[in-house]
Amino acid sequence: MTMTTTNDLIATAPVRRRFGGGDLAGLAVILLVAVIGYFLFPNNLALLTRIIAAALLVLSLDLVTGYCGVATLGHAALFGAGAYAAGIASAHYGINDPLAMLAFGIVAGAVAGLVCGVVILRAHGLPQLVLSIALIHLFHEFANKASSWTGGSDGLSGIAPTALLGLYEFDLWGRTAYVFGVVLLAIVFVVLRLIVRSPFGMLCRGIKEDPIRIRSMGASPKMALTKMYVISGAVAGVGGALNAISTQVVGLDSLSFTMSAESLVMLVLGGTGSLFGALTGTVVFMFFEDVVSAANPFHWLTMVGALLIAVVLFAPKGIYGTAAAFFARRKEAQ
Amino acid sequence: MQTVLSIAIDALAYGMVLFVISIGLSVTMGLMRVVNLAHGAFAMIGGYIASYAARDLGLAYGFAVLLAIFGTIIIAVPIERLLYRRIYGAPELTQVLMTIGITFCIIGIANYVFGPTLKTVPLPGELQGSVDLGFRAIATHRIFAILCGLVVAAGLWYAIEKTAFGVKLRASVDNAAMAAALGVRTEIVYAVSFAVAVGLAAFGGVVGAELLPVEPYYALRYMVTFLVVVSVGGAGSIPGALVACLLLGAIDTTGRYLMPEFGEFFFYLAVIAIICVFPRGLAGRAKG
């Protein structure tokens, strides 16, 4: 049994259009779901904003795992770097403009992506996985020990973002943060959609399929993957900064192994190698978590484990991938 | 001088415990090419069973160890039949997900059955106290752990190099399809190796319970350490794993003694450095 991805489906679609109707429809679906969420859970916008931050992390993971085939269990390092950079800019340097904090998050995420990419891409297979786990622990320990900067295990507090664009205050109900998050997600989605369909995105997919062939064609797999890692870091940095701005606190859990593993679970649940898969997986997983973990966090772990085994055995393409394949077959049958 | 000696003894004992637990992982990984993140979970199950047998049922230590080994094998074999069997030869991501799912499940169940507290395996009188070497006293348990590691290493070396089963095992590691064509029942080789690996993990979990305390998050906490041993040593290599264990045990213990604040930090830094320099492991060979 193989972990097939939805790449094949997308690869057969015409790629000449840079930004076609399908993308517009996807964007419309995201915005529609966001509006529905706003009206369905007006008292729980914080959860929805958290979902958006997680979705950005999972999208970023999808770039390296789904599109480049790099198995990593340390992707939260990029997210946490963005969150801490945005938080430290605000708490220690008084840079409270949310857009400036976001910029700090993006840059820090990209730098963390570069560091992680350079280290992780040195090895393949098991050593690669071990490197990614060692990296996330290293980041975690570093943030824990540099407590004068990061607040250590107490978390970084004192983040006070000012009004967005000088107009919209971050209110108690999290409305501004939610709208901010939705706009960020939409922008990131469009940009990533363009990137994964660009020649560069195709090159990355080719590397995933057969790196030796790509090298013999004259391209450098390592350069391309490092570049993708930097992009991925920037996206994760957006998610981290959004998290820091909306919750106004950054905890060590944003740099934890558990967070990395969970983001991988979300990605696989939705389906690797497709942006919609990443989004679907995040939304389903986070809602599920919100309901179940409130009851008992340890049963939650057992259920995540069982869910993971079930996905690997019965739906290796994930929710979105399975559904997409189903509709593609029906279309063919007609 | 005293500090150096105690670091050396502790590092040796810790390295040997690591070796006993991770050698099974190394052999199965070399043999079946499965990235098994659940290996630490089996060591944890062993620790729990021994703790239950020795502390709650009041059985003798040796009997508790045997019970832990065979109990863990009995639990693990159906898991191998039902779940691992399906991921042999699958891409790494699939294997990682499946085995991490198994780990999460085992952690959740262990926590439900035994509670979140630390469990101890009470030592028998003979292993408590210390042995006086004339110039220095050493805790008997440390010596016991070191001896166990040496016995396991020697036993495995003999089994793999000198017995008929070892020949079949090495043939299957080198080329499973060819070995099968020559009449080696590879599925039996796989099943036996898996059972031995899990049994060794359980044994290491019990012997090392003093150094690596048994609690529900054991499986996650030490997962990295065991994987690191295998990737540093090179999958399937006993000398590689032994060297890796002693090296990592020394780095970890020295870090803890001299810089307790930053011990973990330097451990992970060393791991990254070693893997970057030897991406295929210290004794690694090119993938066949």
Coordinates of N, CA and C in Angstrom, one line a residue, chain A residues 1-3 65 71 73 119 122-123 125-127 129-131 133-135 137-138 141-142 145 257 261 264 268 272 298-299 301-302 304-306 308-309 312-313, chain B residues 29 35 83 86 90-94 96-98 100-102 104-105 107-108 111-112 217 220 223-224 227-228 230-231 261-262 264-265 268-269 272 275-276 279:
Chain A
M1 N 0.9 -1.2 0.0 CA 0.0 0.0 0.0 C 0.9 1.2 0.0
T2 N 0.6 2.2 -0.8 CA 1.4 3.4 -0.9 C 0.6 4.6 -0.5
M3 N 1.3 5.6 0.0 CA 0.7 6.8 0.4 C 0.6 7.7 -0.9
T65 N 6.3 18.7 2.5 CA 6.0 17.3 2.5 C 5.2 16.8 1.3
A71 N 9.8 14.2 4.4 CA 9.1 13.9 5.7 C 9.7 14.6 6.8
L73 N 9.2 15.9 11.0 CA 8.4 16.0 12.2 C 8.8 17.2 13.1
V119 N 19.8 22.2 7.1 CA 20.2 21.0 7.9 C 19.4 19.7 7.5
R122 N 20.2 17.8 4.3 CA 21.6 17.1 4.2 C 21.4 15.6 4.1
A123 N 20.3 15.1 4.7 CA 20.2 13.6 4.8 C 18.9 13.2 4.1
G125 N 15.8 9.9 4.2 CA 15.2 8.8 4.9 C 15.2 9.0 6.4
L126 N 15.6 7.9 7.2 CA 15.5 8.0 8.6 C 16.4 9.1 9.2
P127 N 17.6 9.3 8.8 CA 18.4 10.4 9.4 C 17.7 11.7 9.2
L129 N 14.5 12.3 9.1 CA 13.5 12.4 10.1 C 14.0 12.7 11.4
V130 N 15.1 12.0 11.8 CA 15.8 12.3 13.1 C 16.3 13.7 13.2
L131 N 16.9 14.2 12.1 CA 17.3 15.6 12.1 C 16.2 16.5 12.4
I133 N 13.4 16.0 14.0 CA 13.0 15.9 15.4 C 14.0 16.6 16.3
A134 N 15.3 16.3 16.0 CA 16.4 17.0 16.8 C 16.3 18.5 16.7
L135 N 16.0 19.0 15.5 CA 15.9 20.4 15.3 C 14.7 21.0 16.2
H137 N 13.4 19.9 18.9 CA 13.8 19.9 20.3 C 14.9 20.9 20.6
L138 N 15.8 21.1 19.6 CA 16.8 22.2 19.8 C 16.2 23.6 19.9
E141 N 14.4 23.8 23.3 CA 15.3 24.0 24.4 C 15.8 25.4 24.4
F142 N 16.2 25.9 23.2 CA 16.7 27.2 23.1 C 15.7 28.2 23.6
K145 N 15.5 28.1 27.4 CA 16.6 28.6 28.1 C 16.8 30.1 28.0
F257 N 7.2 19.3 19.7 CA 7.2 18.2 18.9 C 5.7 17.8 18.6
A261 N 3.9 17.1 15.1 CA 3.2 15.9 14.8 C 1.8 16.1 14.4
L264 N 1.3 17.4 11.0 CA 1.4 16.3 10.0 C 0.2 15.5 9.9
V268 N -2.2 14.9 6.6 CA -2.5 13.6 6.1 C -4.0 13.3 6.1
T272 N -2.2 14.9 1.4 CA -1.0 15.6 1.0 C -1.0 16.0 -0.4
F298 N -6.3 12.7 27.4 CA -5.6 11.5 27.1 C -6.4 10.6 26.1
H299 N -7.7 10.6 26.3 CA -8.5 9.9 25.3 C -8.3 10.5 23.9
L301 N -5.5 11.7 22.7 CA -4.3 11.2 22.1 C -4.6 9.8 21.5
T302 N -5.3 9.0 22.3 CA -5.7 7.6 21.7 C -6.5 7.8 20.5
V304 N -6.5 10.3 18.3 CA -5.6 10.8 17.2 C -4.9 9.6 16.6
G305 N -4.3 8.8 17.5 CA -3.6 7.6 17.1 C -4.4 6.7 16.2
A306 N -5.6 6.4 16.7 CA -6.5 5.5 16.0 C -6.9 6.1 14.7
L308 N -5.2 8.2 12.9 CA -4.0 8.1 12.0 C -3.9 6.8 11.4
I309 N -4.0 5.7 12.2 CA -4.0 4.3 11.7 C -5.1 4.1 10.7
V312 N -4.3 5.9 7.4 CA -3.2 5.2 6.6 C -3.8 3.9 5.9
L313 N -4.6 3.2 6.7 CA -5.1 1.9 6.2 C -6.2 2.1 5.1
Chain B
M29 N 15.0 -2.4 11.6 CA 15.0 -1.3 10.6 C 15.9 -1.7 9.4
V35 N 10.5 2.4 9.4 CA 10.8 3.4 10.3 C 9.8 3.3 11.5
L83 N -0.9 -4.7 11.6 CA -0.7 -3.3 11.2 C 0.7 -3.2 10.4
R86 N 1.2 -4.4 6.8 CA 0.7 -3.6 5.7 C 1.6 -2.5 5.3
A90 N 6.3 0.4 2.2 CA 5.6 1.6 1.9 C 6.5 2.8 2.0
P91 N 6.1 4.0 1.5 CA 7.0 5.2 1.6 C 7.1 5.5 3.1
E92 N 8.2 6.2 3.4 CA 8.5 6.6 4.8 C 7.4 7.3 5.5
L93 N 6.7 8.2 4.8 CA 5.7 9.0 5.4 C 4.6 8.1 5.9
T94 N 4.2 7.1 5.2 CA 3.2 6.2 5.6 C 3.6 5.5 6.9
V96 N 5.9 6.4 9.0 CA 6.0 7.3 10.2 C 4.6 7.5 10.8
L97 N 3.6 7.8 9.9 CA 2.3 8.0 10.4 C 1.7 6.9 11.1
M98 N 1.8 5.7 10.5 CA 1.2 4.5 11.1 C 1.9 4.2 12.5
I100 N 3.5 6.3 14.4 CA 3.3 7.3 15.4 C 1.9 7.2 15.9
G101 N 1.0 6.8 15.0 CA -0.4 6.5 15.5 C -0.4 5.4 16.5
I102 N 0.3 4.4 16.3 CA 0.4 3.3 17.3 C 0.9 3.8 18.6
F104 N 0.8 6.9 19.8 CA -0.2 7.7 20.5 C -1.2 6.8 21.2
C105 N -1.7 5.8 20.5 CA -2.7 4.9 21.0 C -2.1 4.2 22.3
I107 N 0.3 5.2 24.3 CA 0.4 6.2 25.4 C -1.0 6.5 26.0
G108 N -2.0 6.7 25.2 CA -3.3 7.0 25.7 C -3.8 5.8 26.6
N111 N -1.9 5.4 29.8 CA -2.3 6.4 30.8 C -3.6 6.1 31.4
Y112 N -4.5 5.5 30.6 CA -5.8 5.2 31.1 C -5.7 4.0 32.1
Y217 N 4.5 9.2 29.0 CA 5.1 9.8 27.8 C 6.5 9.3 27.5
L220 N 7.2 8.8 23.8 CA 7.5 10.0 23.0 C 8.8 10.6 23.4
M223 N 11.7 8.5 22.2 CA 11.6 8.1 20.8 C 12.8 8.6 20.0
V224 N 13.1 9.9 20.2 CA 14.1 10.5 19.5 C 15.5 9.9 19.8
L227 N 15.8 6.5 18.0 CA 15.9 6.7 16.6 C 17.3 7.3 16.3
V228 N 17.8 8.2 17.2 CA 19.1 8.8 16.9 C 20.2 7.7 16.9
V230 N 19.9 4.6 16.1 CA 19.9 3.8 14.9 C 20.5 4.6 13.8
S231 N 20.1 5.9 13.7 CA 20.5 6.6 12.5 C 22.0 7.0 12.6
E261 N 21.9 22.8 33.1 CA 21.0 23.7 32.5 C 20.8 23.5 31.0
F262 N 21.9 23.1 30.3 CA 21.9 23.1 28.9 C 22.2 21.7 28.3
E264 N 20.4 19.0 27.5 CA 19.6 18.6 26.4 C 20.0 19.3 25.1
F265 N 20.2 20.6 25.3 CA 20.5 21.5 24.2 C 21.8 20.9 23.5
Y268 N 21.2 17.5 21.6 CA 20.5 17.6 20.2 C 21.5 18.3 19.2
L269 N 22.3 19.2 19.7 CA 23.3 19.9 18.8 C 24.3 18.8 18.3
I272 N 22.7 16.6 15.7 CA 22.6 17.2 14.4 C 24.0 17.2 13.7
I275 N 24.9 13.7 12.5 CA 24.2 13.2 11.3 C 24.6 14.0 10.1
C276 N 24.9 15.3 10.3 CA 25.3 16.1 9.2 C 26.7 15.6 8.6
P279 N 25.9 11.3 7.2 CA 24.4 11.1 6.9 C 24.0 9.7 6.8

